[in-house]
XYZ file of C-alpha atoms in Angstrom:
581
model
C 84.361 137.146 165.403
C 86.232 134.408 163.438
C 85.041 135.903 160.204
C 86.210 139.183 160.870
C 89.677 137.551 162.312
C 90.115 136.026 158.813
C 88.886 139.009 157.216
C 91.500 141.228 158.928
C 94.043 138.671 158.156
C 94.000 138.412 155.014
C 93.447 142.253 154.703
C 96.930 142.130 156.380
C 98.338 139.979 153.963
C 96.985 141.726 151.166
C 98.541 145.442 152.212
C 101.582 143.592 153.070
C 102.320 141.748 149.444
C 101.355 145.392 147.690
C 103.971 146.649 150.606
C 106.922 144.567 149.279
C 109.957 146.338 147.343
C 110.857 145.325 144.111
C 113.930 143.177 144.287
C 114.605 139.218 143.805
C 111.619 138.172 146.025
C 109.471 139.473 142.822
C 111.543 138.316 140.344
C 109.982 136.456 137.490
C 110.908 132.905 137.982
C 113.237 131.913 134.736
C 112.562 129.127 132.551
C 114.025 127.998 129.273
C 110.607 127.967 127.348
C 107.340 129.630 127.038
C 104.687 128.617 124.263
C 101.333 131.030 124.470
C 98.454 132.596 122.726
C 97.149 129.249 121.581
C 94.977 126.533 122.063
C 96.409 124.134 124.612
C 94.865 120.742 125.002
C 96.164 119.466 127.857
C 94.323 116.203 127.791
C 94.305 115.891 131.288
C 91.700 113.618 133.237
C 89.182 116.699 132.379
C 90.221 117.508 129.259
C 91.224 121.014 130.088
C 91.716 123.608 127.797
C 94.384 126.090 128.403
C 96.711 128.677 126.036
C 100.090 128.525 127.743
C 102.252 126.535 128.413
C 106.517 126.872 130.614
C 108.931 124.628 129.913
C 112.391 124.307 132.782
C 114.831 121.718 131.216
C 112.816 119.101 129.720
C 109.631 119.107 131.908
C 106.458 121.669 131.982
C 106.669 123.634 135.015
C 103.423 125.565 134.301
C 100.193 124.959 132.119
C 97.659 127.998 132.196
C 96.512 131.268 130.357
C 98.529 134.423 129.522
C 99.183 134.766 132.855
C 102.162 132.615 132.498
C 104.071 135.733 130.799
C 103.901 137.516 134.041
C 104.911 134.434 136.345
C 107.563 133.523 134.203
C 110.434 134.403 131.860
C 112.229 133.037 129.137
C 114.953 133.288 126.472
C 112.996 132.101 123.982
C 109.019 133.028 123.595
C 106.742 131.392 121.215
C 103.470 133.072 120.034
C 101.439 130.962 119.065
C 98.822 132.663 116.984
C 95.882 130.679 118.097
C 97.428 127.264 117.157
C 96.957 124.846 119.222
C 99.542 122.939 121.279
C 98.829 119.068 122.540
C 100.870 116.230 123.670
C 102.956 114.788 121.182
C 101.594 111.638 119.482
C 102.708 107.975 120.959
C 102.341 105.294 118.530
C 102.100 101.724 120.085
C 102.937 99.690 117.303
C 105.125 100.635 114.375
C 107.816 98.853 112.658
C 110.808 100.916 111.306
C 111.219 101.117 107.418
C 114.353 102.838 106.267
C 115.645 103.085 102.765
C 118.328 100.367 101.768
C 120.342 101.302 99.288
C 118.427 98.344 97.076
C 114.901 100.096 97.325
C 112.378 101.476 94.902
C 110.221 103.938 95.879
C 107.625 101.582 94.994
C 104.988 103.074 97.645
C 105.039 106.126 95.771
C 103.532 104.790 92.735
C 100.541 104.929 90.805
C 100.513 102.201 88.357
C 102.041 98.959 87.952
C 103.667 101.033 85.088
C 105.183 103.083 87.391
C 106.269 100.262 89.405
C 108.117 98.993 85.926
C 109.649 102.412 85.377
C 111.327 102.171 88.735
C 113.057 98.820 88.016
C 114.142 99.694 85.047
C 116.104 102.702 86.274
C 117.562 100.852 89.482
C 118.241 97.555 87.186
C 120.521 100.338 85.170
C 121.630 101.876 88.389
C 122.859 98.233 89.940
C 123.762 96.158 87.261
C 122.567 92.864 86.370
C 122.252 90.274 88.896
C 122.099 92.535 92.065
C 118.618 92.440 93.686
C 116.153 95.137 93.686
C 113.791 95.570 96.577
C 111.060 98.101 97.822
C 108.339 98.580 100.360
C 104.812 99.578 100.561
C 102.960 99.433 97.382
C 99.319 98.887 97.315
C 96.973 97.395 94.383
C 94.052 100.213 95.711
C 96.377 102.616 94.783
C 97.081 101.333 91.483
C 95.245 102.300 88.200
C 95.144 98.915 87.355
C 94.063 97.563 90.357
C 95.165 94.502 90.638
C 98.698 93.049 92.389
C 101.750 92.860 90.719
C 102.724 89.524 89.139
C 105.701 87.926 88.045
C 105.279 88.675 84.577
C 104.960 92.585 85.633
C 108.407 92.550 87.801
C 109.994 89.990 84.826
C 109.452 92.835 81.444
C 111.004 95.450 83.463
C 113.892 93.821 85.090
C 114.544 90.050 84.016
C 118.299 89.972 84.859
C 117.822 91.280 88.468
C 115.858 89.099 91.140
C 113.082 91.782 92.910
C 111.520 91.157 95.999
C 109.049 93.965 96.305
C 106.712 93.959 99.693
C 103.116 95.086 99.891
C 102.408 97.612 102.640
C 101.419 95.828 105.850
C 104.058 93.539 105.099
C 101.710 90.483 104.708
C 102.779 89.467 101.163
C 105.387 90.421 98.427
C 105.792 90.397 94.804
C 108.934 88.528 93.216
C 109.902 87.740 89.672
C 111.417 84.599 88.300
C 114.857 85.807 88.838
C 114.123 85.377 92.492
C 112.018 82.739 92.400
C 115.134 80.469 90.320
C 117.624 81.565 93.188
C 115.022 80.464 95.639
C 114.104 77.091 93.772
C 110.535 77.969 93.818
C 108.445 76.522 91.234
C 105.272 74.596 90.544
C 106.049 71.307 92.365
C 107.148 73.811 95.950
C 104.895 72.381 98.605
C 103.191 75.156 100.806
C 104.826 76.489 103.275
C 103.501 76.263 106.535
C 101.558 79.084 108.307
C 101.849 80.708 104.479
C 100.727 80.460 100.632
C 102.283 80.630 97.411
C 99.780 82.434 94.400
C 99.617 80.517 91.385
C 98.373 80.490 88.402
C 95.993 78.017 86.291
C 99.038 76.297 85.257
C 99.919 76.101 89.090
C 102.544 77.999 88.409
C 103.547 80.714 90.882
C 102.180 83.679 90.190
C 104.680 85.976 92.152
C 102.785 86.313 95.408
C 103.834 84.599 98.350
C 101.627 85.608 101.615
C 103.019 85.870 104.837
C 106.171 83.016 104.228
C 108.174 85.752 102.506
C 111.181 84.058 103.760
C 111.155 80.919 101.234
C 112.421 84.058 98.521
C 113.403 86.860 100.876
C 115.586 84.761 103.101
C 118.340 85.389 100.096
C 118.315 88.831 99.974
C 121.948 89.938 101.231
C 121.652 92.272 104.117
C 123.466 95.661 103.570
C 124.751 95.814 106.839
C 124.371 98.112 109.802
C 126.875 100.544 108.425
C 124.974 101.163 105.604
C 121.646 101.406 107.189
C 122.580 103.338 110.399
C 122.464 106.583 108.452
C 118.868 105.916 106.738
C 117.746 104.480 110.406
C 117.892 107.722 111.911
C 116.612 109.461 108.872
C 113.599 107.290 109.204
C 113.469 108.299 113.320
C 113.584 111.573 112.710
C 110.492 111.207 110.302
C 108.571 110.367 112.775
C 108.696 113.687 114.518
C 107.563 115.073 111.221
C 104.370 113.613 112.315
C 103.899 114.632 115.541
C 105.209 111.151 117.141
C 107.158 112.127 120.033
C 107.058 108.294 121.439
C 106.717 104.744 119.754
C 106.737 100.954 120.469
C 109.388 99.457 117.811
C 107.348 96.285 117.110
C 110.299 94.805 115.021
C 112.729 94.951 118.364
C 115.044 91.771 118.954
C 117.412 90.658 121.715
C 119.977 90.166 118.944
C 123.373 91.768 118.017
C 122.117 90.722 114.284
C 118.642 91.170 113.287
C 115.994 88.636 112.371
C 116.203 86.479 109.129
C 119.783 87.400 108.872
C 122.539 85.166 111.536
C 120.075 86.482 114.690
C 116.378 85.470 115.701
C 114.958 82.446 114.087
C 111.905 83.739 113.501
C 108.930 82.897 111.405
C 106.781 86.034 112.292
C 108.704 88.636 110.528
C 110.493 88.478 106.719
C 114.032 89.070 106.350
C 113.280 91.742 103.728
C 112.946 94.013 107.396
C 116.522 92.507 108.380
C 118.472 95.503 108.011
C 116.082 97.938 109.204
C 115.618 96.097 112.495
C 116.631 98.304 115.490
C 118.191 95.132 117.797
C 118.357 96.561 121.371
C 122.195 97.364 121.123
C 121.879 98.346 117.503
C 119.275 101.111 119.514
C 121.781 101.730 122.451
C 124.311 102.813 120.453
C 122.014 104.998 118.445
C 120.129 106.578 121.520
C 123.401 107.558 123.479
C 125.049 108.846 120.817
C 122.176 111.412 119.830
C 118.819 110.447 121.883
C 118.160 114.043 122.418
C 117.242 114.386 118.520
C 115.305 111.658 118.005
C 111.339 110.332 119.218
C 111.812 107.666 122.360
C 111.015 103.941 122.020
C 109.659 101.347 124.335
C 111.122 98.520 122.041
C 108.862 95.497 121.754
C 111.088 92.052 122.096
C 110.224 88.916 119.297
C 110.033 85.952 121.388
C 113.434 84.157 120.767
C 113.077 80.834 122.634
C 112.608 80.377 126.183
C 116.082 79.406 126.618
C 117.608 82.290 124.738
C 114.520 84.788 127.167
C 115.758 83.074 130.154
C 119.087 84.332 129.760
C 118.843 87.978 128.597
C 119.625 89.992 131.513
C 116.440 92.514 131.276
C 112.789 92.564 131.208
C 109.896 95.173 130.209
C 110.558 97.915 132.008
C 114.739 97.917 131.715
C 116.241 101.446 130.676
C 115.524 105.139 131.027
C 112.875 107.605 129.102
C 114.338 107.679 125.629
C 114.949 103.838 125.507
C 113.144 101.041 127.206
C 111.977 97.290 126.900
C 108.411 97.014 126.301
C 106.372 93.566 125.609
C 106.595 90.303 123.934
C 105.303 90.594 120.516
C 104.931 90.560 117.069
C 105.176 86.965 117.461
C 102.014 86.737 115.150
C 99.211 84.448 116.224
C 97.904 84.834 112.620
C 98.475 86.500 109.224
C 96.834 90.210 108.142
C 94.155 91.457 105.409
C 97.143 92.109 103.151
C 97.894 88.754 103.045
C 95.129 88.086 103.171
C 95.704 85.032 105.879
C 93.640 86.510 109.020
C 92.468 83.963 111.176
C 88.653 84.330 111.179
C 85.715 82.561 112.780
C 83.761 82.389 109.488
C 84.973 81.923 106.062
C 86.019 84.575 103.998
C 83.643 86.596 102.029
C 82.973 84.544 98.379
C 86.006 81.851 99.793
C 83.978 78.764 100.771
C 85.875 77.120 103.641
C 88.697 79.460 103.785
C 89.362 81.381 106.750
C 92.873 82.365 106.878
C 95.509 80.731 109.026
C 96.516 80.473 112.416
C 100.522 80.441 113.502
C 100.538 78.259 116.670
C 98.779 75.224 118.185
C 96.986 75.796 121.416
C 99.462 74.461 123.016
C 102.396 76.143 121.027
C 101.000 79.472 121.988
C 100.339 78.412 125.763
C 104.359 77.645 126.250
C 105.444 80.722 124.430
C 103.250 83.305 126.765
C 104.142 80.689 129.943
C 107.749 81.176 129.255
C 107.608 84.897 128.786
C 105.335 85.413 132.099
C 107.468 83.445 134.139
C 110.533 86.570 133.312
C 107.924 89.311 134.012
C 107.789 90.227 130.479
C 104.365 92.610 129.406
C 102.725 90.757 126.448
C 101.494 92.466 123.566
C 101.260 89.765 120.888
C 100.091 90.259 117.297
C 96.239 89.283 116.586
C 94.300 90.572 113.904
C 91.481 87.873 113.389
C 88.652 87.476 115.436
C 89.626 83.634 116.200
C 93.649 84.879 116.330
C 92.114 86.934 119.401
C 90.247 84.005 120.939
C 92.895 81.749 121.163
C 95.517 84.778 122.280
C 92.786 86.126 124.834
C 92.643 81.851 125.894
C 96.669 81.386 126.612
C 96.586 84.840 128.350
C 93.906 84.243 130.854
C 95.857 80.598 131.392
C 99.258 82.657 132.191
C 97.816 85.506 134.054
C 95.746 82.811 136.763
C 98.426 80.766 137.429
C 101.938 82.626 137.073
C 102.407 85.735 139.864
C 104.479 88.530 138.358
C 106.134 89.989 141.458
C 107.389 93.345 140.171
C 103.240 94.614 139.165
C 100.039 94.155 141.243
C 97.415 91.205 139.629
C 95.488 93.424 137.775
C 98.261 96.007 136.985
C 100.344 93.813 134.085
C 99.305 95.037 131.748
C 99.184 92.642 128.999
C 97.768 93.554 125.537
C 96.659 92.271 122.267
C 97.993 94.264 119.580
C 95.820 94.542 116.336
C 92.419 93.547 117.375
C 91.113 94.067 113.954
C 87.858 91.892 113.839
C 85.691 92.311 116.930
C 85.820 88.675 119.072
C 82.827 87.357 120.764
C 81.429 88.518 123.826
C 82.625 86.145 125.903
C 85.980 86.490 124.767
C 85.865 90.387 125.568
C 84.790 89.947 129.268
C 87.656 87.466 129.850
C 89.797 90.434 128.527
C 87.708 92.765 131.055
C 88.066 90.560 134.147
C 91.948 89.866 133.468
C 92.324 93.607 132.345
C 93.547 93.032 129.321
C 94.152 95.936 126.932
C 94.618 96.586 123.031
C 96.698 98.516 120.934
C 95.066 99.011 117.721
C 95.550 100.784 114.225
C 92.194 102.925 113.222
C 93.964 103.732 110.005
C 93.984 100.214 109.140
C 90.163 100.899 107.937
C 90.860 103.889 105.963
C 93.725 102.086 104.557
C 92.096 98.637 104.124
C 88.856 99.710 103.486
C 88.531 98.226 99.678
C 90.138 94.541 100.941
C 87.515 94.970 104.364
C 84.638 95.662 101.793
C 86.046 92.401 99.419
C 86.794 90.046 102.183
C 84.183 90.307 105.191
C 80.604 89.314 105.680
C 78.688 92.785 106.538
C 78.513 92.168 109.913
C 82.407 92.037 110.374
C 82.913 94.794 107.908
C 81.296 97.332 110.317
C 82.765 95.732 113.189
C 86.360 96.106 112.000
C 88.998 97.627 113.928
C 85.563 98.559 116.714
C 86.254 101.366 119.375
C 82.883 102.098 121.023
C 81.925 98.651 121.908
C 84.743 97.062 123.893
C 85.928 100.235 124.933
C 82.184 101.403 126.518
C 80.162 98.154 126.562
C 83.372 96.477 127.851
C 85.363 98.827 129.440
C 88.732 97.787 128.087
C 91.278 99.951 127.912
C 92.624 100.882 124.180
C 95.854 102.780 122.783
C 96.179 103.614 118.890
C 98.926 103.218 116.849
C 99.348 103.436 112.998
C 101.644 99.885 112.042
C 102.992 100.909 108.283
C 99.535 101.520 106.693
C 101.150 104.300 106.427
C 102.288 105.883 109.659
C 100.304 108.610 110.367
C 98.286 109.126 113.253
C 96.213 112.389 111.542
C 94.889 109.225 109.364
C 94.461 107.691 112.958
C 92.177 110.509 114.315
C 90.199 110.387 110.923
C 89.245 107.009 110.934
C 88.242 106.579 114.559
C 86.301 109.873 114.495
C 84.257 109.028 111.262
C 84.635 105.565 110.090
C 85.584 105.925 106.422
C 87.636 104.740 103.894
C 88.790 106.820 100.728
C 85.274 105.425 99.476
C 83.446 107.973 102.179
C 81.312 105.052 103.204
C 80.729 104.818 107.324
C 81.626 101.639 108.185
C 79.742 100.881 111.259
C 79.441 104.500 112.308
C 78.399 102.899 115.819
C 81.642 101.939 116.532
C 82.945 105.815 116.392
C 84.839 107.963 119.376
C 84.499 111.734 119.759
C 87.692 113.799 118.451
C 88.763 114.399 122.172
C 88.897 110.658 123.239
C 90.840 109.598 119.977
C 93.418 112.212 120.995
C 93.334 110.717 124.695
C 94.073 107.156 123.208
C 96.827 108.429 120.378
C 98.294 110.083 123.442
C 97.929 109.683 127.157
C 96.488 105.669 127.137
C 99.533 105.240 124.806
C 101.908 106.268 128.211
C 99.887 104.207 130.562
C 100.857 100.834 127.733
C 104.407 100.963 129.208
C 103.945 102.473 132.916
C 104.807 105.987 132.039
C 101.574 107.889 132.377
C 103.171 110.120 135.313
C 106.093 110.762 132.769
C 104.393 111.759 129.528
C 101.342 111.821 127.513
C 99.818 114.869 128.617
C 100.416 118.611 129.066
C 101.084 118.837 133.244
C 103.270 120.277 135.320
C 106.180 117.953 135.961
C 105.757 115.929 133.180
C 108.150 115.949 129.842
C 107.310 118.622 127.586
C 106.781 116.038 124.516
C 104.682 118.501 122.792
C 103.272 119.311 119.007
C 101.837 122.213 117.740
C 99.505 122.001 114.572
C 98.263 124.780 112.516
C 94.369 123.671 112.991
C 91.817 122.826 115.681
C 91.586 119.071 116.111
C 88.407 119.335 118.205
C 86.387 121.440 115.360
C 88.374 121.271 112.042
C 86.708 119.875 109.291
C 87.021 116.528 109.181
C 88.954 116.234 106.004
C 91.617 118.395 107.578
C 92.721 114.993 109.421
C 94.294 113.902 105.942
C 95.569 117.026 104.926
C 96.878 118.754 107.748
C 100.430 118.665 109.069
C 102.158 119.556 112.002
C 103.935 122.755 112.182
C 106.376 121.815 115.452
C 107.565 118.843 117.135
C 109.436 119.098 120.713
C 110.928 116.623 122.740
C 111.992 116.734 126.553
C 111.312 120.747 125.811
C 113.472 121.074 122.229
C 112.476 121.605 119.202
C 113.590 118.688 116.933
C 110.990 119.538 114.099
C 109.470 122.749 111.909
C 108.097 122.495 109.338
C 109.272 124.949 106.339
């Protein structure tokens, strides 16, 4: 009897929905967007597959099939053609780079001849005695390779002092104009936490690593107004790549930024001065035009515990375009570029030399004290294996013994950002039992691979930048993000899915995710970093339609269509703010 109730029921219900007239009861419901006929990952705790997608406003009302079209109308409808649509790319660590009206394209080049060529024209272009900088050249990609030297920088442009920095901003190349304005010569001591190159003659050779700020420090700064314009140039490149989110690692507290009247800092060179996005530099920026641009959680440089204390806000302060993240980029060591990574062992064919560490024990333990007792998220910079130790150390100090009352005891989370060489076991289930997390660059060993391959013992070279291991054996939680090695988190997806370098060589291929959870940690774990994972990061209703559409499958392409593919459309909050021509 109480089946056939509920059969008659719903019998009832049925003849009365095909009874209804036509009118606004049956109206579709309107929306501003529909995207369909495609592939859309939704990345969503099952990893559900779906080909349409509504957008109201700036948040997804619907995610489904073609059904969508019937539920739902639009003004404007985009077919798809069997792309596929996915969550727009967050990218937990990069550091702006925009083009000062001083720079080479030095990045782009294939030579140190090249290089030479490009001095020579902005030497002509500036005049004598007006500095020439640049950003982001690489020996690897050099036919020579081998790094610039003074002598290189010196035939092409002797009356202008050059200041060029290598990519990963670890070391730079000047000439002797710079060095005389500087007073750097053979009898300059060391500078601490850094190294001047030299030559047999103990001359410098025109590499300084890491202390870029005994030259660099010099360097006039062109001045907001002049870099405002190439800032948001450089924002809106990011959407080029599909990054619809990023943590600004080079963030200060400052009206001026670092190395030039703000921050005292030695963790990052002036030569990054003008491009720093200071939190009201950003402010003004985002509220003037926030709707065009890819949101930031802004990552603060530790600026003294007196100068922390009294700054108003904390992680967490401001809205969905603009926020405070962590503490960080205060580096507890050097990079591979350098190379001055803080390692356990020596480095590879470098009796007793194992890179460099930036704090005492106890220098470290005050800085993360002083930021925990705010409420600030850490995130601090650690890319050797003992960097991480003693970071992982002063953490699990802080987190035992200073409450944070705005986030639950294991809900802080506090990250160490790098994580290049794999630390101890030990020092990985300290990280699991405080729930520590990483944010980590899987491009840095496609990028890196030739310095990996000339620098580590084997065992470290296939455990660099490691996934599977702390992330299964360990169960710590990881985000990716792509530094300036270059930005790109395609690269990202590459080198996490298969291990290699340009040399095609599988670099612990152990250490390997699938396609689907590199595209969970380049997207959704990258929300959960600053509290937001019920805001973005996936394809759900109510979230913010931060979406990307590329012209390829990222769960089947070949694999080499990670470095050659592009994405064909970038929206934010629901607009389209990138196509691709």
């Amino acid at each position: 009897m109480a089946n056939s109730r509920r059969i008659g029921l719903w019998s009832g219900l049925v003849a009365a929905s095909l009874a209804l007239p036509a009118g606004p009861a049956n109206a579709k419901e309107a929306v501003d967007l529909i995207l369909h006929h495609g592939q859309v990952i939704t990345v969503d705790r099952a990893f559900t597959l779906k080909t349409a997608v509504a957008v109201k406003g700036d948040r997804i009302v619907a995610v489904g099939g073609e059904e969508l079209l019937e539920a739902y109308s639009a003004p404007k409808v985009i077919d798809l053609a069997g792309k596929t649509l996915m969550p727009g790319f967050i990218d937990t660590h990069v550091h702006p780079k925009p083009v000062s009206p001083n720079d080479i394209a030095v990045e782009e080049a294939k030579s140190i001849a090249e290089v030479q060529a490009m001095l020579r024209t902005k030497a002509k272009e500036l005049g004598p005695g007006k500095w020439i900088t640049g950003y982001g050249w690489q020996e690897s990609n050099f036919t020579e390779k081998r790094n610039l030297s003074r002598a290189d920088l010196d035939a092409a442009a002797p009356n202008n002092p050059v200041a060029l920095l290598r990519a990963g901003s670890h070391s730079a190349a000047y000439n002797t104009a710079a060095f005389k304005i500087a007073k750097v010569d053979k009898s300059t001591p060391e500078p601490a936490t850094g190294l001047i190159e030299r030559g047999p003659d103990g001359e410098p050779s025109g590499i300084i690593r890491e202390r870029m700020d005994v030259v660099s420090k010099f360097i006039p700064d062109p001045g907001w107004d002049a870099m405002r314009g190439p800032t948001i140039t450089w924002l809106k490149q990011m959407l080029a790549l599909g990054i619809t989110s990023f943590h600004d690692a080079s963030g200060t507290i400052d009206d001026e930024p670092v190395g030039k009247g703000g921050t005292d800092s030695k963790d990052l060179d002036p030569l990054w001065g003008a491009s720093n996005m200071t939190w009201k530099r950003a402010r003004e920026v985002y509220a003037a035009m926030g709707d065009q641009l890819p949101r930031i959680t802004m990552y603060i440089i530790h600026p003294g515990a007196e100068r922390l204390k009294a700054f108003p806000y904390h992680t967490g302060y401001g809205d969905n375009r603009l926020r405070l993240g962590a503490i960080g980029e205060n580096a507890v060591d050097g990079g591979f570029t350098g190379p001055t990574a803080w390692l356990l062992a020596d480095y590879k064919g470098q009796p007793g030399f194992r890179g460099k560490g930036r704090f005492t024990d106890a220098e470290l333990q005050e800085l993360v004290d002083s930021a925990a007792k705010l409420g600030w998220q850490m995130g601090l910079h650690a890319i050797g294996d003992a960097a991480i130790v003693q970071t992982i150390n002063a953490y699990h100090n802080a987190l035992n013994s200073i409450p944070d009352p705005a986030h639950e005891p294991n809900d802080r989370r506090w990250f160490t950002d790098h994580f290049t060489i794999m630390p101890p076991d030990a020092t990985m289930a300290l990280m699991a039992q405080d729930h520590v997390m990483i944010s980590q660059q899987p491009n840095f060993l496609y990028n890196l691979d030739d310095r990996y391959a000339a620098l580590l013992d084997d065992w470290r070279l296939a455990h660099n930048n490691a996934i599977s291991t702390p992330v299964y054996k360990f169960g710590l939680f990881m985000a990716f993000a792509s530094d300036n090695l270059p930005i790109g988190p395609l690269v990202g997806l590459y080198a996490a899915t298969t291990r290699k370098g340009p040399s095609g060589v599988a670099r612990g291929p152990e250490e390997a995710v699938n396609r689907a959870e590199a595209i969970r940690m380049y997207t959704a774990n990258g929300a959960y970093l600053s509290w937001e994972e019920n805001e973005k990061g996936t394809l759900e209703p109510g979230k913010l339609a931060d979406m990307i559409v590329l012209p390829f499958d990222p769960l089947t392409a070949p694999e080499q269509t990670f470095l050659t593919g592009k994405v064909d459309m970038t929206f934010v909050g629901g607009k389209l703010v990138y196509q691709r021509k």
